[in-house]
Structure formats: structure tokens, C-alpha cells
Short mmCIF file of C-alpha atoms in Angstrom, two decimals:
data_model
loop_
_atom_site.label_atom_id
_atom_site.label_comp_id
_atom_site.label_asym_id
_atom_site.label_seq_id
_atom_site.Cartn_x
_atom_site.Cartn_y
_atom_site.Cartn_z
CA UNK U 1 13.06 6.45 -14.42
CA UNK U 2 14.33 9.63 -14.43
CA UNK U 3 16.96 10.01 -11.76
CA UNK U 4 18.29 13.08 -9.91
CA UNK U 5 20.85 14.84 -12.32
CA UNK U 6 18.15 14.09 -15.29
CA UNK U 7 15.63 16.53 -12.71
CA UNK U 8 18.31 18.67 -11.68
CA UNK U 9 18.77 19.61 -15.63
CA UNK U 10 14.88 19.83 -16.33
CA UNK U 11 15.03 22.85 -13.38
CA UNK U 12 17.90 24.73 -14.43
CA UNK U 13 16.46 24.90 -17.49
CA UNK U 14 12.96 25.57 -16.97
CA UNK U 15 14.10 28.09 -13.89
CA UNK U 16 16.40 29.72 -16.95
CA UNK U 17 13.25 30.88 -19.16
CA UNK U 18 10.04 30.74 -16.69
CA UNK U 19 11.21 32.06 -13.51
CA UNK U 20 9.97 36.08 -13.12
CA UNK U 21 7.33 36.10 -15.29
CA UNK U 22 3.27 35.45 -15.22
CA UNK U 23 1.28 32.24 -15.90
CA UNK U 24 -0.62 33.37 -18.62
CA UNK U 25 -2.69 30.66 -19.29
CA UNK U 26 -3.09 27.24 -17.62
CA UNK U 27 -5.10 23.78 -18.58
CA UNK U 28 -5.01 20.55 -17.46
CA UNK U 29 -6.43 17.04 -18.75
CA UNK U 30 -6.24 13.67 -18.31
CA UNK U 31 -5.83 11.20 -15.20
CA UNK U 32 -3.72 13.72 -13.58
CA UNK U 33 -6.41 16.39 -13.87
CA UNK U 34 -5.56 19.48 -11.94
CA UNK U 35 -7.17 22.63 -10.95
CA UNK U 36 -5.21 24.80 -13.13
CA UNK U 37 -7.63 28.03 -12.64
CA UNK U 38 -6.16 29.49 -9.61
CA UNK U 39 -2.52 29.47 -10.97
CA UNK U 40 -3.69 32.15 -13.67
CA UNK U 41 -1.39 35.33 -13.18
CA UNK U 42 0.89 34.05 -10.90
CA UNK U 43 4.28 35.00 -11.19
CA UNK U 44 6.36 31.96 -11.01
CA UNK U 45 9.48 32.36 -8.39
CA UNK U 46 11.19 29.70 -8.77
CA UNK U 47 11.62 26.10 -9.96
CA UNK U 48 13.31 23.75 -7.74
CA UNK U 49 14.45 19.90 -7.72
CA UNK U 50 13.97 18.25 -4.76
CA UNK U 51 15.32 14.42 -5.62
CA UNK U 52 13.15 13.20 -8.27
CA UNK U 53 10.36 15.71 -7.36
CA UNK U 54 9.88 18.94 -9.52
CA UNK U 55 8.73 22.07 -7.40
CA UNK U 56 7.46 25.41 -9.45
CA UNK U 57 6.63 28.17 -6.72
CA UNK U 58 4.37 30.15 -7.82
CA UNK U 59 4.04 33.96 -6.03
CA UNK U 60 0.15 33.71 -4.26
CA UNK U 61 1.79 30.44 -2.00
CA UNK U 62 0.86 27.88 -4.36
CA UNK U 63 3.66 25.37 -5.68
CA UNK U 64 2.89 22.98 -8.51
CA UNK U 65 4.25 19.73 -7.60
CA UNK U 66 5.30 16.82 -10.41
CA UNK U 67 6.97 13.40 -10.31
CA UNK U 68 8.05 11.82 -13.36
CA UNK U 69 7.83 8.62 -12.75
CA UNK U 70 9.17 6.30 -15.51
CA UNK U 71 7.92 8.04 -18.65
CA UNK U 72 6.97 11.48 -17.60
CA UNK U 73 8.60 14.62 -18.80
CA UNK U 74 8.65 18.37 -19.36
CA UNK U 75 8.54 20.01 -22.71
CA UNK U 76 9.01 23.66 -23.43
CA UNK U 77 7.41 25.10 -27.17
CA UNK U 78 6.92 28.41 -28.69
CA UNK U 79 3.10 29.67 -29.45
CA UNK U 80 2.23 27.23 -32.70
CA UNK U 81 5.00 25.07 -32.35
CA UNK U 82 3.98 21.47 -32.89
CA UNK U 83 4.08 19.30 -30.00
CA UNK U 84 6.81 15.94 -29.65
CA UNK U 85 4.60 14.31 -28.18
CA UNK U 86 0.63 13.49 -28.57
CA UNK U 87 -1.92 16.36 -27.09
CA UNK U 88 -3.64 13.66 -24.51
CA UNK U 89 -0.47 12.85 -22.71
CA UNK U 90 -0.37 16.80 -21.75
CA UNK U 91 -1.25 16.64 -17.83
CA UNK U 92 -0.36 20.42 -17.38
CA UNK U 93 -0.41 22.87 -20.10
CA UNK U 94 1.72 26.35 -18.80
CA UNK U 95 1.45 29.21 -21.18
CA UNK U 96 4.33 32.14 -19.45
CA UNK U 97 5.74 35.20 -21.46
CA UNK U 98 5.56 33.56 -25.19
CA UNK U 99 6.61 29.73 -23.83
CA UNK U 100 4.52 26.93 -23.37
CA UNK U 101 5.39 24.74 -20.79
CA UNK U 102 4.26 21.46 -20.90
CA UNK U 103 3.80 18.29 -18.18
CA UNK U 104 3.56 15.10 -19.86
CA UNK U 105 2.60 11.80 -18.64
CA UNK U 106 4.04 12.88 -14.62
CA UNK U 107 3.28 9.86 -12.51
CA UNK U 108 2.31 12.69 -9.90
CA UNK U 109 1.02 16.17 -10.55
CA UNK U 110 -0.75 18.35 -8.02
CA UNK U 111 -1.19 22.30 -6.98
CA UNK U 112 -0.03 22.73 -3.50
CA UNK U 113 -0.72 25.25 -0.91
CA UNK U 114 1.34 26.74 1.49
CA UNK U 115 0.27 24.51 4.40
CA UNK U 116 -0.19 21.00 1.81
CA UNK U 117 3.84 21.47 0.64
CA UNK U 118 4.90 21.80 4.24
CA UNK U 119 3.02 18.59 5.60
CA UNK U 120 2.90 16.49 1.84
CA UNK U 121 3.46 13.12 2.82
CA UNK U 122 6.16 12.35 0.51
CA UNK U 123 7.96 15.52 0.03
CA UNK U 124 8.55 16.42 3.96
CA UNK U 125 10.04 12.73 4.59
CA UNK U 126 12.62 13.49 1.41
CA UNK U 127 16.37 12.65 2.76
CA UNK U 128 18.71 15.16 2.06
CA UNK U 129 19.01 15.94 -1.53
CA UNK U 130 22.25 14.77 -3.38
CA UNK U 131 22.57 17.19 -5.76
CA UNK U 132 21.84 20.32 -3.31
CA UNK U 133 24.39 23.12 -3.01
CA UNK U 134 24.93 21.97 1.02
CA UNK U 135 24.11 18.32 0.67
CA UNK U 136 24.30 18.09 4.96
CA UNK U 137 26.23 14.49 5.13
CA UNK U 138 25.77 14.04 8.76
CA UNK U 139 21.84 14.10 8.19
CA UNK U 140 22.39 11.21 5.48
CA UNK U 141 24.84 9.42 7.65
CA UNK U 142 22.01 9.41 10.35
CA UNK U 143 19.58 8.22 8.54
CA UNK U 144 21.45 5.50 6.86
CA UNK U 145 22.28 4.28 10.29
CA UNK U 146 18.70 3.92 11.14
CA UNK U 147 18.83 0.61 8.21
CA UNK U 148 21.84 -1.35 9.17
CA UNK U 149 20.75 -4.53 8.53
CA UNK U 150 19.05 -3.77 5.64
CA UNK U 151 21.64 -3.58 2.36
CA UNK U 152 23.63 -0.62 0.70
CA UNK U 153 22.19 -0.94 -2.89
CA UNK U 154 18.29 -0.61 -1.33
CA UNK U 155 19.32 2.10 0.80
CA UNK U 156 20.95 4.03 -1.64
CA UNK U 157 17.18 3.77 -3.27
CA UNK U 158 15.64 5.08 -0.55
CA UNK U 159 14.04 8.59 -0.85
CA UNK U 160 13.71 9.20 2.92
CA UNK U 161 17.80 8.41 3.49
CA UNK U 162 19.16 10.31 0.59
CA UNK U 163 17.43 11.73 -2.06
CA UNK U 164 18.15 11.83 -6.35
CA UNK U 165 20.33 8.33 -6.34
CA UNK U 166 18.50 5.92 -8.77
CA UNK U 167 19.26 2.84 -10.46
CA UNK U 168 22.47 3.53 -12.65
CA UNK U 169 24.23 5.63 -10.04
CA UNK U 170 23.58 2.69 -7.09
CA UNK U 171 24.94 0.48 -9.64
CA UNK U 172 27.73 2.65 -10.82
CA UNK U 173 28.74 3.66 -7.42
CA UNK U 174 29.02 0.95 -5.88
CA UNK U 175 31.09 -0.60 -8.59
CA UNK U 176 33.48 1.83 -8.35
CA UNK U 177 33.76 1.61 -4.98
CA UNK U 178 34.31 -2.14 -5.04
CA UNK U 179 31.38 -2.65 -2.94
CA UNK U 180 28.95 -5.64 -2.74
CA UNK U 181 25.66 -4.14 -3.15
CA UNK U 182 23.82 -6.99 -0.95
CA UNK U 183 26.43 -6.22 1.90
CA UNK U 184 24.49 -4.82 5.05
CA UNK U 185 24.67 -0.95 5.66
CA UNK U 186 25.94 -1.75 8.56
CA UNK U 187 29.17 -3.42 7.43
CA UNK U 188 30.40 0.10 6.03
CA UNK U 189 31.66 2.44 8.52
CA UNK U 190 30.74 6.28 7.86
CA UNK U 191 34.16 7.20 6.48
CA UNK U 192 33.49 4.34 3.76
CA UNK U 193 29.64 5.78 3.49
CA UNK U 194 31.20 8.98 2.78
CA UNK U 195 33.26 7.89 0.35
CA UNK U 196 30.52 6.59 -1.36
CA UNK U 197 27.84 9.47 -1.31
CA UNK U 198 30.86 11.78 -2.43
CA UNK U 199 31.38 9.13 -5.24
CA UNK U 200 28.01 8.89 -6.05
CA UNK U 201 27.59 12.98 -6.46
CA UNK U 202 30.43 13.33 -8.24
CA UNK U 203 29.20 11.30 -11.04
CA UNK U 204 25.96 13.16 -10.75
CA UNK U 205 27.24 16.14 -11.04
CA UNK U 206 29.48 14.78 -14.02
CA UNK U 207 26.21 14.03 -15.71
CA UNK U 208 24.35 17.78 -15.40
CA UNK U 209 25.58 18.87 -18.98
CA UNK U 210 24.87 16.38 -21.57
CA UNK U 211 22.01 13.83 -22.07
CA UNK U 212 23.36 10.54 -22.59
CA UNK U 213 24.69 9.42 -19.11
CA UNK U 214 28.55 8.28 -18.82
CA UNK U 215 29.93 6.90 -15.84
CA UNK U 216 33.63 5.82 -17.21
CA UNK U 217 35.36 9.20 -18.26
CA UNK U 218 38.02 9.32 -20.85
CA UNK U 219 37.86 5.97 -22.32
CA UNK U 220 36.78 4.01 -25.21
CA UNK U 221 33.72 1.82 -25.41
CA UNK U 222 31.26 1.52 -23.07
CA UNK U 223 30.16 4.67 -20.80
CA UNK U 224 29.12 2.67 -18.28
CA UNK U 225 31.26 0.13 -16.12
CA UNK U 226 28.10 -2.49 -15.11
CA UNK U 227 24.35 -1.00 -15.52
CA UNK U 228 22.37 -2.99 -18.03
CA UNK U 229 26.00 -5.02 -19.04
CA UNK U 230 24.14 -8.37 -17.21
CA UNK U 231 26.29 -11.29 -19.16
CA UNK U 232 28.96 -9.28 -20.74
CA UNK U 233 32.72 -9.29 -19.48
CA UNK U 234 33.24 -7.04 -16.03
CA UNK U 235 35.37 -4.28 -18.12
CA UNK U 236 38.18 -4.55 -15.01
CA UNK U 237 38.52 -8.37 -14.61
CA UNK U 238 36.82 -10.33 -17.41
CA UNK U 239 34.30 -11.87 -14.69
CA UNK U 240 30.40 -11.84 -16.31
CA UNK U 241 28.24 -9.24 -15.31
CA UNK U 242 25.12 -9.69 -12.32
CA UNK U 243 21.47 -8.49 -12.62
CA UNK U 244 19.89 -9.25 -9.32
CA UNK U 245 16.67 -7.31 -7.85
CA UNK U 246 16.43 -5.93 -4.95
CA UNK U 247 13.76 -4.34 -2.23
CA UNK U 248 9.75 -4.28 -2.40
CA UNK U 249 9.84 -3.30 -5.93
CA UNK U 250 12.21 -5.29 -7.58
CA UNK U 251 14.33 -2.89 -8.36
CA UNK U 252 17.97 -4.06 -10.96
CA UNK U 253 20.84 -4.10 -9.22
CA UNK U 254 23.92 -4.61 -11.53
CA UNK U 255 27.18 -5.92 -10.27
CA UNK U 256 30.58 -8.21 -10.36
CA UNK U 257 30.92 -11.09 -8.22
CA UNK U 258 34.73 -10.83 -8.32
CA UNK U 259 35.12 -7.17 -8.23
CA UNK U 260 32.67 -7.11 -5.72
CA UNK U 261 32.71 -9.72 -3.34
CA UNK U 262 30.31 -9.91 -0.02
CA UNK U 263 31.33 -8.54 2.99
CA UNK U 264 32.11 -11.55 5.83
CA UNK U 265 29.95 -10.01 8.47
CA UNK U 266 29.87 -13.40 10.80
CA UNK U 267 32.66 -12.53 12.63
#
């Protein structure tokens, strides 16, 4: 799944060559079937990431709203040019000032009005986004503490504590900062949960130019230091790599038992 510097990127550059001029012509097919009429002549404002979310603004109040799920994505083409991928996976078809912008395969896709972004029942529960130019720590740091028992590496997956962290940065993170990723939220104090959001955006923002994501800098080998490494050698200590999953969707947690023991919390 895409995570939140792979959206961040997708903005910046669709912001870069859409933003200030008029949809020209819209269309939209498939399971994810929008109303595309009423976004005909709008000038489009902006284009925003919000987490994994994808926010166009469009000037007459309406916002078109996409997820990407796990395989979704957005393409941009000249008039003509031929498509990468197959004509029925095109959800939302954008034609703006000689580009076509095109949705493919979004897990969610929907026009928005005014009053249906302000009270959408995912977007308004978003945690503070990573990735933001004021990421507000204290706000995370609340919210975090309303999960104490519940552990680090599903929090750090949770949308409505702290939004854009996915499955390699959790991992990666926590690695680096030699923390257990089953050990309660509880157990960490908000210095060390600072520590560990600034970690985590740090690599994020490491990862905003370039495609193929790197978490070890300036070395040979691997670019990761334990995502997707389950049975290889911990690239510290030797020790062999963990897959475990964790929370209501099973999601892969990646870790080393030596270089990240469990916190005693009995005591």
C-alpha cells in the first residue's frame, strides 16, 4: 500500500502541473463510478495529501477525494499518449490545460461538497498528518495516550493517532529505535514517543525524492534494515529476522528479537 511520502510525491507533482487551471473534461467508469459532470470548468486550487488520502479542491466547493488502497494510482498523459495501464482500470478520467489526469484502480474515489469533506467519516477523524509542514506533536502525543495498552507497532498504523506511517516506516522506525514493536504504548514515555515520530518523519521525508524507498543511508547492500528481510541475518547483530502480524487486519510487522527485546512492564 502506498504509504504517506509515496502520496506526498503524487501531490507535489500533480499540484506542480494541474493546480490554476480548468477541468476541461471529466469521465468516470467502473466500480468507483463517479459523477464527474459537475466538476466540468472548475478551476482546480489545489491538491493536497492528507495521510494516505488524496484531496483535489476544486474552485465551486467541490473536492475530489481518492484513496489508493493497495494497487491504486495516479497517472498523468499528454492528449494521444497511450495509457500504462488498461482503459477499464481508469476510475476518474481528468482532462486540464493539455494533461490528462488519470485515477486508476483507487480503493476510494468520491466528489465531495463543502459540507460532505467537513463531516466525511474518515477524513475528519485523520490524526495529525506526518508529513505536514506543522506536524502539531502534542495532538499525536494525546492521542497516542488514549491506546496505552494497546502496542506501538498497531498504533503507529492507526490513521486516527497519526496519519501517513505505513508498514515499512513502523517497521523501520522502530528498528532503529531499538524498540519492541509488541511493547505497550504505554511503556514509552512521550520524550521516547517523540523520538520516534521525529525518527519516523525523518525517514519520510528522506524518501520524497526518489522512488525506490531506502531506509539505511550511505551503505552497501540492503536499503532497508528489517522490512520484508523475515529469515535473513539482523544486518546489526546476525540474529534472524521476525515477521509477525499484528491488529484486526493482520497487518506485517518486521523485527529482531535481540535488537529488539520486549519491554518488562510487570514491575
Amino acid at each position: 500500500m502506498p504509504e504517506g511520502d509515496t502520496i506526498f510525491r503524487t501531490a507535489v507533482r500533480l499540484r506542480s502541473v494541474l493546480v490554476g487551471k480548468r477541468i476541461e473534461a471529466a469521465s468516470s467508469q467502473g466500480r468507483r463510478q463517479v459523477d464527474a459532470a459537475p466538476l466540468l470548468g472548475g478551476e482546480i486550487r489545489d491538491v493536497e495529501a492528507r495521510g494516505k488520502h488524496l484531496l483535489f479542491a476544486v474552485c465551486d466547493e467541490r473536492t475530489i477525494h481518492s484513496h489508493m488502497g493497495m494497487t491504486g494510482s495516479w497517472h498523468l498523459y499528454r492528449p494521444g499518449e497511450r495509457w500504462s495501464k488498461p482503459v477499464p482500470r481508469a476510475a476518474l478520467v481528468l482532462e486540464v490545460g493539455g494533461i490528462v489526469a488519470v485515477c486508476f484502480s483507487p480503493k476510494t474515489l468520491e466528489i465531495l461538497s463543502r459540507d460532505g469533506l467537513r463531516r466525511h467519516r474518515h477524513l475528519w477523524k485523520l490524526g495529525p498528518d506526518l508529513l505536514a509542514t506543522r506536524f502539531d506533536e502534542r495532538e499525536a502525543l494525546l492521542r497516542f495516550r488514549l491506546h496505552e495498552r494497546r502496542p506501538i507497532g498497531e498504533i503507529l498504523l492507526d490513521q486516527r493517532v497519526v496519519c501517513g506511517i505505513g508498514n515499512v516506516y513502523k517497521s523501520e522506525a522502530l528498528f532503529l529505535m531499538r524498540r519492541s514493536p509488541f511493547d505497550p504504548t504505554g511503556s514509552l514515555s512521550d520524550e521516547e514517543l517523540g523520538q520516534l515520530l521525529a525518527r519516523t518523519r525523518d525517514l519520510m521525508r528522506r524518501n520524497l525524492v526518489g522512488f525506490k524507498r531506502q531506509t539505511r543511508f550511505g551503505r552497501d547492500g540492503d536499503r532497508v534494515w528489517v522490512y520484508g528481510r523475515v529469515g535473513k541475518p539482523c544486518l546489526e547483530c546476525g540474529t534472524m529476522i521476525q515477521m509477525r502480524r499484528q491488529g484486526e487486519l493482520g497487518r506485517s510487522t518486521y523485527w529482531c528479537p535481540a535488537c529488539q527485546p520486549a519491554t518488562d512492564v510487570s514491575t
